[in-house]
Amino acid sequence: MSRNAPLLLNDEQMRKFITEGFLILNTDFPEEFHQALVTQLETVYEKEGNPGNNLLPRIRELQKVFDHPVITGALTSVLGPDYMLHAHRHGHFNASPKAGGWHKDSYWGYGKIRNHHPWWAMIMYFPQDTPVELGPTGVMPGTQNYDSRIFESDETEGEALASGKAGTFALIHYDIWHRSTPNLKGANRFMLKFEFMRTQAPQAPSWDNREKEWVSPAAFHVPIIQHDALWKETWNWLSGRVGSLAGTESADAGRLQQLTAGIEDSFEPHAINAAYELAGCGEQGLSVLLDKLNNGEKKISKLAAYGLSAAGPDAIPGLIEALRSEREETVNHAAFALGELRDAAAPAVPALVSLLDLPSAEVRRTVTESLGMIAAPAEDVTAALIRCLQDEDVQVRFTAGLSLIRVGRAAEAAVPALEAALDDENRYVSAHAAEALRYIGTEEAKDALIQHLFKARWCPATTPASTFYP
C-alpha cells in the first residue's frame, strides 16, 4: 500500500459508526507539527480573530491534516471516494469553565430534513493534547437520528469525549447531539471543525469490507438504544442495497397492530423502530406507512417518510401519489423519501419538477435536494436544477449547486448558470457553484472556475499587520 493511500475503516469500525454515530481516531504527525500549528492559531486568533471559512487558506499547513491516510480513509469509508470538503469550516476556541449546551449543528444557519443515511459527516480535529480537563468536545452516542434530545439538558451519563493526544479527531455523523465540555485548566483549547458531503450514492462498500451481512458491534457505548432494523438498513444502504428491509418482518395482524401504534409513540426512539420495522412488513406495512405519511401529524408523517425511504421501489407509486396532497408536510416528506430511494425514484422526477412552481420554499428546498440524489434522467434533472439556481429563496439556490455536484459531468448544460451563480451575494451559493463546476469537470466548466478563482484570489499572507510587504 502507498504511504498516502487511504487507511480504510474495517467492518467493526463501520458498525460502531452506524450505531454510535462517531469514531475517535488519531493521526501520527510529529509533536513539532502540532506545536507549530497551535502557535499559528494563537497568532491568528490574537491579531486577526477567528478566520472562519478562511481557516484552511489562512493556516495552510492544515491541508496536510486532511491529506493524512487515517482521515482520508475514514472519510472514504463513510462518504465514498469522491467526498467533498465543504466551504464552511470553523475553528472553535474554548477557554470557558462552563459547559456548552447540547445541540445539533444547523446547515450554515439554515435547516432541512435531516438524513438518517450518512450523506454528511464532520471532523473535529484537536491540534493540542486535550485531556478531559481541557474541555474536549462531548458527544452523546447513538443520538444522530433523533430530532428530540431524549436526555436531560445537563445529563452527562454515557457521554463520550474526544480526549487524547494532539492529532486526535472525532469523525461524527453530521446530526449527532454534541457540546463543548468545561475547560477546567484555563489553557487555550482549539478544535478545528470541517464538514464533508457524499457526492455519489453508494454502489458498493467503500470501507475494508469483509462481511456482507449486518451484525451488531461487539460492544455498545452506553446509553445507546437498540435500532436493529435502522442499523441493518444503513449498513445495506452503504453497501449499495436500496430497500433491503422489504419483506423481512412478520406481518401478522398482532404484530402489525403493535407497530401501527408504535410509530405514534411519544418516545422518539421507539417510534423510529416502528417506522423501520413497518418498512419490512410488505404491502401491509407499506399501507400503514403511507397512511401515516398522508394523515399523521407532522412528526409522525416525517417518521413514515423515513420508513418509506427504506421500503424500496414498492413505495414509489404511493409516494408519487402523495406528492399531489394538499398538505404541505405530506408533499415535503414524500419528496424527501423519494430522494433517499435514489435512482430507483427516477419515475417520480416529472412530478417532483412540477412542485418547483409551488409557493412553499420548504417544499422547493426538499425537491431540489431530492433531484440531485435521484440524478436521473440527467437531462431533466439538470434542467430543473438550472431553474433552482435562479430561485428567489437562497437555500433553494445553494442546494441546487450541491445537487448539481451529485449529477456530476452529466450536468454540463448547467455550466453557464453555475458561472452566473458564482457572483451570487450568498457565500454558499457561490461556493457550491464553484464546487459543481469542479465536479462537472468539462473544459468549459474548468475555464469558468479558473477565471472566477483568479478574480477572487485571496492572499493568505496578507494581514492587517502585513498588508503587502514582505
Coordinates of C-alpha atoms in Angstrom, one line a residue:
M1 CA 0.0 0.0 0.0
S2 CA 1.2 3.5 -0.8
R3 CA 2.3 5.7 2.1
N4 CA -0.5 8.1 1.2
A5 CA -3.2 5.5 0.4
P6 CA -6.4 5.9 2.5
L7 CA -6.4 3.8 5.6
L8 CA -9.9 2.4 5.3
L9 CA -12.1 1.6 8.3
N10 CA -12.8 -2.1 9.0
D11 CA -16.2 -3.7 9.4
E12 CA -16.2 -3.3 13.2
Q13 CA -15.4 0.4 13.0
M14 CA -18.2 0.9 10.5
R15 CA -20.6 -0.9 12.7
K16 CA -19.7 1.4 15.6
F17 CA -20.1 4.4 13.4
I18 CA -23.5 3.3 12.3
T19 CA -24.7 2.6 15.8
E20 CA -22.9 5.2 17.9
G21 CA -22.6 8.0 15.3
F22 CA -18.9 8.7 15.8
L23 CA -15.4 7.4 16.0
I24 CA -12.4 8.8 17.8
L25 CA -9.3 8.3 15.7
N26 CA -5.7 9.6 15.7
T27 CA -3.2 10.9 13.2
D28 CA 0.6 10.3 13.7
F29 CA 2.1 13.7 13.0
P30 CA 5.2 14.6 15.0
E31 CA 4.8 16.7 18.1
E32 CA 6.6 19.6 16.3
F33 CA 3.9 19.7 13.6
H34 CA 1.2 20.3 16.1
Q35 CA 3.3 22.8 18.2
A36 CA 3.7 24.9 15.0
L37 CA 0.0 24.6 14.2
V38 CA -1.1 25.8 17.7
T39 CA 1.4 28.7 17.5
Q40 CA 0.0 29.8 14.2
L41 CA -3.6 29.5 15.5
E42 CA -2.7 31.6 18.6
T43 CA -1.1 34.3 16.5
V44 CA -4.0 34.4 14.0
Y45 CA -6.7 34.5 16.7
E46 CA -4.8 37.2 18.7
K47 CA -4.1 39.5 15.9
E48 CA -7.0 38.8 13.4
G49 CA -9.7 37.0 15.2
N50 CA -11.4 33.8 14.1
P51 CA -10.7 33.2 10.3
G52 CA -14.0 31.3 9.9
N53 CA -14.4 29.9 6.4
N54 CA -10.8 31.1 5.6
L55 CA -9.3 28.8 8.2
L56 CA -7.7 26.5 5.7
P57 CA -6.1 29.1 3.4
R58 CA -5.1 31.2 6.4
I59 CA -3.3 28.2 8.1
R60 CA -2.1 26.3 5.1
E61 CA -0.4 23.5 7.0
L62 CA -3.8 22.3 7.9
Q63 CA -4.2 20.7 4.4
K64 CA -1.6 18.1 5.5
V65 CA -4.1 17.0 8.1
F66 CA -6.8 16.4 5.5
D67 CA -4.4 14.6 3.3
H68 CA -3.4 12.2 6.1
P69 CA -4.3 8.5 5.3
V70 CA -6.2 8.0 8.5
I71 CA -8.5 10.9 7.7
T72 CA -8.9 10.3 4.0
G73 CA -9.5 6.6 4.8
A74 CA -12.2 7.4 7.4
L75 CA -14.0 9.8 5.1
T76 CA -13.8 7.5 2.1
S77 CA -15.2 4.7 4.2
V78 CA -18.2 6.7 5.3
L79 CA -18.8 9.1 2.4
G80 CA -17.3 7.3 -0.6
P81 CA -14.1 8.1 -2.6
D82 CA -15.5 11.3 -4.2
Y83 CA -16.5 13.1 -1.0
M84 CA -16.4 16.9 -0.9
L85 CA -14.8 19.2 1.7
H86 CA -17.5 21.8 2.3
A87 CA -16.7 25.5 2.2
H88 CA -18.0 26.1 5.7
R89 CA -15.3 25.5 8.4
H90 CA -14.7 26.9 11.8
G91 CA -12.0 27.0 14.4
H92 CA -13.6 26.6 17.9
F93 CA -11.7 28.2 20.8
N94 CA -12.7 27.2 24.3
A95 CA -11.2 28.6 27.5
S96 CA -14.5 28.6 29.4
P97 CA -15.0 26.7 32.7
K98 CA -18.7 26.4 31.7
A99 CA -20.0 23.6 29.5
G100 CA -21.8 24.5 26.3
G101 CA -25.4 23.4 25.6
W102 CA -26.3 20.2 23.8
H103 CA -27.1 20.8 20.2
K104 CA -27.1 19.6 16.6
D105 CA -25.4 21.8 14.1
S106 CA -27.5 23.7 11.6
Y107 CA -26.6 23.7 7.9
W108 CA -24.7 27.0 7.9
G109 CA -27.6 28.8 9.6
Y110 CA -30.3 27.0 7.6
G111 CA -32.4 23.9 8.3
K112 CA -33.6 20.9 6.3
I113 CA -35.0 17.4 6.9
R114 CA -32.0 15.5 8.4
N115 CA -30.9 12.3 6.7
H116 CA -30.5 9.1 8.6
H117 CA -28.3 7.8 5.8
P118 CA -24.8 9.3 6.1
W119 CA -24.8 11.9 3.3
W120 CA -22.8 14.2 5.6
A121 CA -20.1 13.9 8.2
M122 CA -17.9 16.2 10.3
I123 CA -14.4 16.1 11.5
M124 CA -13.4 17.8 14.8
Y125 CA -9.7 18.0 15.0
F126 CA -7.7 18.7 18.1
P127 CA -4.2 20.2 17.4
Q128 CA -3.0 20.1 21.0
D129 CA -3.1 17.5 23.8
T130 CA -6.6 17.6 25.0
P131 CA -7.1 15.9 28.4
V132 CA -10.6 15.8 29.9
E133 CA -9.7 18.9 32.0
L134 CA -9.1 21.0 28.9
G135 CA -12.7 20.7 27.6
P136 CA -12.8 18.3 24.7
T137 CA -16.0 18.0 22.6
G138 CA -18.6 15.7 24.1
V139 CA -21.0 13.6 22.0
M140 CA -24.0 11.6 23.1
P141 CA -23.6 8.2 21.4
G142 CA -26.4 6.9 19.2
T143 CA -28.3 10.2 19.1
Q144 CA -27.6 11.1 15.4
N145 CA -31.1 10.0 14.3
Y146 CA -33.1 11.8 16.9
D147 CA -34.7 15.2 16.4
S148 CA -35.5 15.4 20.1
R149 CA -33.0 15.5 22.9
I150 CA -34.0 12.3 24.7
F151 CA -31.8 13.1 27.7
E152 CA -31.9 15.9 30.2
S153 CA -30.1 19.2 29.3
D154 CA -27.4 18.6 32.0
E155 CA -27.1 14.9 31.6
T156 CA -23.6 13.5 31.1
E157 CA -24.0 9.8 31.7
G158 CA -22.8 7.9 28.7
E159 CA -21.2 11.0 27.1
A160 CA -18.1 10.2 25.0
L161 CA -15.3 12.7 25.0
A162 CA -12.9 13.4 22.1
S163 CA -10.0 13.5 24.5
G164 CA -6.5 12.5 23.6
K165 CA -3.0 13.5 22.4
A166 CA -2.5 16.2 19.7
G167 CA -3.8 14.8 16.5
T168 CA -6.9 13.2 17.9
F169 CA -10.1 13.7 15.9
A170 CA -13.7 12.8 16.1
L171 CA -15.4 11.6 12.9
I172 CA -19.1 12.2 13.6
H173 CA -22.4 11.8 11.8
Y174 CA -23.4 15.4 11.0
D175 CA -26.6 15.3 13.1
I176 CA -25.3 13.8 16.4
W177 CA -26.1 15.7 19.6
H178 CA -22.8 17.2 21.0
R179 CA -21.5 20.0 23.1
S180 CA -18.3 21.7 24.4
T181 CA -17.3 20.5 27.9
P182 CA -15.8 22.7 30.7
N183 CA -12.2 23.8 30.2
L184 CA -11.0 23.5 33.8
K185 CA -7.4 24.2 33.1
G186 CA -8.0 27.6 31.5
A187 CA -5.3 27.0 28.8
N188 CA -6.1 27.6 25.2
R189 CA -8.1 24.8 23.6
F190 CA -8.6 24.7 19.8
M191 CA -11.0 22.4 17.9
L192 CA -11.0 22.7 14.1
K193 CA -14.3 21.7 12.6
F194 CA -14.6 20.7 8.9
E195 CA -17.7 19.4 7.1
F196 CA -17.8 16.8 4.3
M197 CA -20.5 15.7 1.8
R198 CA -21.1 12.5 0.0
T199 CA -21.3 13.3 -3.8
Q200 CA -22.4 9.9 -5.0
A201 CA -24.9 7.4 -3.7
P202 CA -23.1 4.2 -2.6
Q203 CA -23.0 1.4 -5.2
A204 CA -20.8 -0.9 -3.1
P205 CA -19.0 -0.8 0.3
S206 CA -16.2 1.9 0.3
W207 CA -14.6 0.6 3.5
D208 CA -12.4 -2.5 4.1
N209 CA -15.5 -4.8 3.9
R210 CA -15.2 -8.5 4.7
E211 CA -18.6 -9.4 5.9
K212 CA -21.7 -8.8 3.7
E213 CA -24.4 -9.0 6.3
W214 CA -25.1 -6.7 9.2
V215 CA -24.3 -7.8 12.7
S216 CA -24.3 -5.6 15.8
P217 CA -20.9 -4.4 17.0
A218 CA -19.1 -6.3 19.7
A219 CA -19.8 -3.6 22.3
F220 CA -22.1 -0.6 22.6
H221 CA -21.2 2.7 24.2
V222 CA -23.9 3.3 26.8
P223 CA -26.7 4.6 26.9
I224 CA -27.4 3.6 23.3
I225 CA -30.8 2.3 22.4
Q226 CA -31.2 -0.7 20.1
H227 CA -32.3 0.1 16.5
D228 CA -31.7 -3.2 14.7
A229 CA -33.8 -2.5 11.6
L230 CA -32.4 1.0 11.2
W231 CA -28.8 -0.1 11.6
K232 CA -29.2 -3.0 9.2
E233 CA -30.8 -0.8 6.6
T234 CA -28.0 1.8 6.9
W235 CA -25.3 -0.9 6.5
N236 CA -27.1 -2.2 3.4
W237 CA -27.6 1.3 2.0
L238 CA -23.9 2.0 2.4
S239 CA -23.3 -1.3 0.6
G240 CA -25.3 -0.2 -2.3
R241 CA -28.5 -2.1 -1.5
V242 CA -31.6 0.0 -1.6
G243 CA -34.9 -1.0 0.1
S244 CA -33.2 -4.0 1.7
L245 CA -35.8 -4.3 4.5
A246 CA -38.7 -5.2 2.2
G247 CA -40.3 -8.4 3.3
T248 CA -38.0 -9.1 6.2
E249 CA -40.6 -8.7 9.0
S250 CA -43.6 -10.9 10.0
A251 CA -46.8 -9.1 9.1
D252 CA -49.4 -11.0 11.2
A253 CA -52.3 -8.9 12.5
G254 CA -51.0 -8.6 16.1
R255 CA -47.5 -7.5 15.0
L256 CA -48.9 -5.0 12.5
Q257 CA -51.2 -3.5 15.1
Q258 CA -48.3 -3.2 17.5
L259 CA -46.1 -1.4 15.0
T260 CA -49.0 0.9 13.9
A261 CA -49.4 2.1 17.4
G262 CA -45.7 2.2 17.9
I263 CA -45.0 4.8 15.2
E264 CA -47.1 7.2 17.3
D265 CA -45.1 6.5 20.5
S266 CA -44.2 9.8 22.2
F267 CA -40.7 8.4 22.8
E268 CA -38.9 9.1 19.5
P269 CA -36.5 6.0 19.6
H270 CA -39.5 3.6 19.9
A271 CA -41.3 5.4 17.1
I272 CA -38.3 5.2 14.8
N273 CA -38.0 1.5 15.4
A274 CA -41.7 1.0 14.5
A275 CA -41.2 3.0 11.2
Y276 CA -38.3 1.0 10.1
E277 CA -39.9 -2.3 11.1
L278 CA -43.0 -1.4 9.2
A279 CA -40.8 -1.0 6.1
G280 CA -40.1 -4.7 6.3
C281 CA -43.8 -5.8 6.5
G282 CA -44.6 -6.0 2.8
E283 CA -47.8 -4.5 1.4
Q284 CA -49.5 -4.2 4.8
G285 CA -46.6 -2.3 6.3
L286 CA -46.4 -0.1 3.3
S287 CA -50.1 0.7 3.6
V288 CA -49.6 1.8 7.2
L289 CA -46.7 4.0 6.4
L290 CA -48.5 5.7 3.5
D291 CA -51.5 6.3 5.7
K292 CA -49.3 7.9 8.4
L293 CA -47.5 9.9 5.7
N294 CA -50.7 11.3 4.4
N295 CA -52.7 11.6 7.6
G296 CA -50.4 11.6 10.6
E297 CA -49.4 14.8 12.5
K298 CA -46.2 16.4 11.2
K299 CA -43.6 14.4 13.2
I300 CA -45.4 11.1 12.5
S301 CA -45.6 11.9 8.8
K302 CA -41.9 12.5 8.8
L303 CA -41.2 9.2 10.6
A304 CA -43.3 7.5 8.0
A305 CA -41.2 9.1 5.3
Y306 CA -38.1 7.5 6.9
G307 CA -39.7 4.2 6.9
L308 CA -40.9 4.6 3.3
S309 CA -37.3 5.5 2.2
A310 CA -36.3 2.1 3.5
A311 CA -39.1 0.2 1.9
G312 CA -37.7 0.0 -1.6
P313 CA -39.2 0.6 -5.0
D314 CA -42.6 -0.7 -4.0
A315 CA -43.0 2.5 -2.1
I316 CA -42.5 4.7 -5.1
P317 CA -46.1 4.7 -6.6
G318 CA -47.6 5.7 -3.3
L319 CA -45.0 8.4 -2.7
I320 CA -45.7 9.9 -6.2
E321 CA -49.4 9.9 -5.4
A322 CA -48.6 11.7 -2.1
L323 CA -46.9 14.5 -4.0
R324 CA -50.5 15.5 -5.1
S325 CA -51.6 16.0 -1.5
E326 CA -52.9 19.4 -0.4
R327 CA -51.0 19.0 2.9
E328 CA -47.6 20.7 2.6
E329 CA -45.9 18.4 5.1
T330 CA -47.1 15.3 3.2
V331 CA -45.7 16.6 0.0
N332 CA -42.4 17.7 1.6
H333 CA -41.9 14.3 3.4
A334 CA -42.8 12.3 0.2
A335 CA -40.3 14.3 -1.8
F336 CA -37.7 13.6 0.9
A337 CA -38.3 9.8 0.8
L338 CA -38.1 9.7 -3.0
G339 CA -34.7 11.3 -2.9
E340 CA -33.5 8.7 -0.4
L341 CA -34.6 6.0 -2.9
R342 CA -32.0 7.4 -5.3
D343 CA -32.2 6.5 -9.0
A344 CA -35.0 3.9 -8.4
A345 CA -37.2 7.0 -8.0
A346 CA -36.4 8.3 -11.5
P347 CA -40.1 7.8 -12.5
A348 CA -41.0 10.5 -9.9
V349 CA -38.9 13.2 -11.5
P350 CA -41.7 14.8 -13.6
A351 CA -43.9 15.1 -10.5
L352 CA -41.1 16.4 -8.4
V353 CA -40.2 19.1 -11.0
S354 CA -43.8 20.3 -11.1
L355 CA -43.5 21.1 -7.4
L356 CA -40.9 23.8 -8.1
D357 CA -43.9 26.0 -9.0
L358 CA -45.3 25.8 -5.5
P359 CA -45.1 28.9 -3.3
S360 CA -43.6 26.8 -0.4
A361 CA -39.9 27.4 -0.2
E362 CA -39.6 24.4 2.2
V363 CA -41.0 22.1 -0.4
R364 CA -38.9 23.6 -3.2
R365 CA -35.8 23.1 -1.0
T366 CA -36.5 19.4 -0.4
V367 CA -37.3 18.8 -4.1
T368 CA -34.1 20.5 -5.1
E369 CA -32.1 18.1 -2.8
S370 CA -34.0 15.0 -3.9
L371 CA -33.5 15.7 -7.6
G372 CA -29.7 15.6 -7.0
M373 CA -30.0 12.4 -5.1
I374 CA -32.1 10.7 -7.8
A375 CA -29.9 12.3 -10.5
A376 CA -31.7 10.6 -13.4
P377 CA -32.7 11.2 -16.1
A378 CA -29.8 13.6 -16.0
E379 CA -31.1 15.9 -18.7
D380 CA -34.4 16.5 -17.0
V381 CA -32.8 16.8 -13.5
T382 CA -30.2 19.3 -14.8
A383 CA -32.8 21.5 -16.5
A384 CA -34.8 21.6 -13.3
L385 CA -31.8 22.4 -11.2
I386 CA -30.8 25.3 -13.5
R387 CA -34.2 26.8 -12.6
C388 CA -33.4 26.3 -9.0
L389 CA -30.2 28.2 -9.3
Q390 CA -32.3 31.3 -10.0
D391 CA -34.9 30.7 -7.3
E392 CA -35.8 33.6 -5.0
D393 CA -35.0 31.5 -2.0
V394 CA -31.3 31.4 -1.1
Q395 CA -31.5 27.9 0.3
V396 CA -33.0 26.6 -2.9
R397 CA -30.2 28.2 -4.8
F398 CA -27.3 26.8 -2.8
T399 CA -29.0 23.4 -2.6
A400 CA -29.2 23.4 -6.4
G401 CA -25.4 23.7 -6.5
L402 CA -25.0 20.7 -4.1
S403 CA -27.4 18.7 -6.3
L404 CA -25.5 19.5 -9.5
I405 CA -22.4 18.2 -7.8
R406 CA -24.1 14.9 -7.4
V407 CA -25.3 14.8 -11.0
G408 CA -21.6 15.5 -12.0
R409 CA -20.4 15.5 -15.5
A410 CA -23.8 14.8 -16.9
A411 CA -24.9 18.2 -15.7
E412 CA -22.6 20.1 -18.2
A413 CA -25.6 22.0 -19.6
A414 CA -25.7 23.9 -16.2
V415 CA -22.3 25.4 -16.7
P416 CA -23.5 28.9 -17.8
A417 CA -26.0 29.1 -15.0
L418 CA -23.3 28.0 -12.5
E419 CA -20.9 30.6 -13.8
A420 CA -23.6 33.3 -13.2
A421 CA -24.2 31.8 -9.7
L422 CA -20.5 32.4 -8.8
D423 CA -21.4 36.1 -8.3
D424 CA -24.4 35.4 -6.0
E425 CA -24.5 37.5 -2.9
N426 CA -24.7 34.5 -0.7
R427 CA -21.3 32.8 0.1
Y428 CA -22.7 29.3 -0.1
V429 CA -24.5 29.7 -3.4
S430 CA -21.2 30.9 -4.8
A431 CA -19.1 28.2 -3.1
H432 CA -21.4 25.4 -4.2
A433 CA -21.5 26.7 -7.7
A434 CA -17.7 26.6 -7.8
E435 CA -17.7 23.0 -6.5
A436 CA -20.3 22.0 -9.0
L437 CA -18.1 23.4 -11.8
R438 CA -15.2 21.3 -10.4
Y439 CA -17.2 18.1 -10.3
I440 CA -18.7 18.6 -13.8
G441 CA -15.1 19.0 -15.0
T442 CA -15.6 19.8 -18.6
E443 CA -13.1 22.3 -20.2
E444 CA -15.8 24.9 -20.2
A445 CA -16.5 24.3 -16.5
K446 CA -12.8 24.4 -15.6
D447 CA -12.3 27.6 -17.5
A448 CA -15.2 29.3 -15.8
L449 CA -13.9 28.1 -12.4
I450 CA -10.3 29.2 -13.0
Q451 CA -11.4 32.6 -14.1
H452 CA -13.5 33.0 -11.0
L453 CA -10.7 31.9 -8.7
F454 CA -8.2 34.3 -10.3
K455 CA -10.6 37.2 -9.9
A456 CA -11.5 36.2 -6.3
R457 CA -7.9 35.3 -5.4
W458 CA -7.3 35.5 -1.7
C459 CA -3.8 36.0 -0.3
P460 CA -3.3 34.1 2.9
A461 CA -0.2 36.1 3.7
T462 CA -2.0 39.4 3.7
T463 CA -3.0 40.5 7.2
P464 CA -3.7 43.9 8.9
A465 CA -0.1 43.7 10.2
S466 CA 1.4 42.9 6.8
T467 CA -0.7 44.4 4.0
F468 CA 1.8 44.0 1.1
Y469 CA 5.4 43.7 2.3
P470 CA 7.4 41.5 2.9

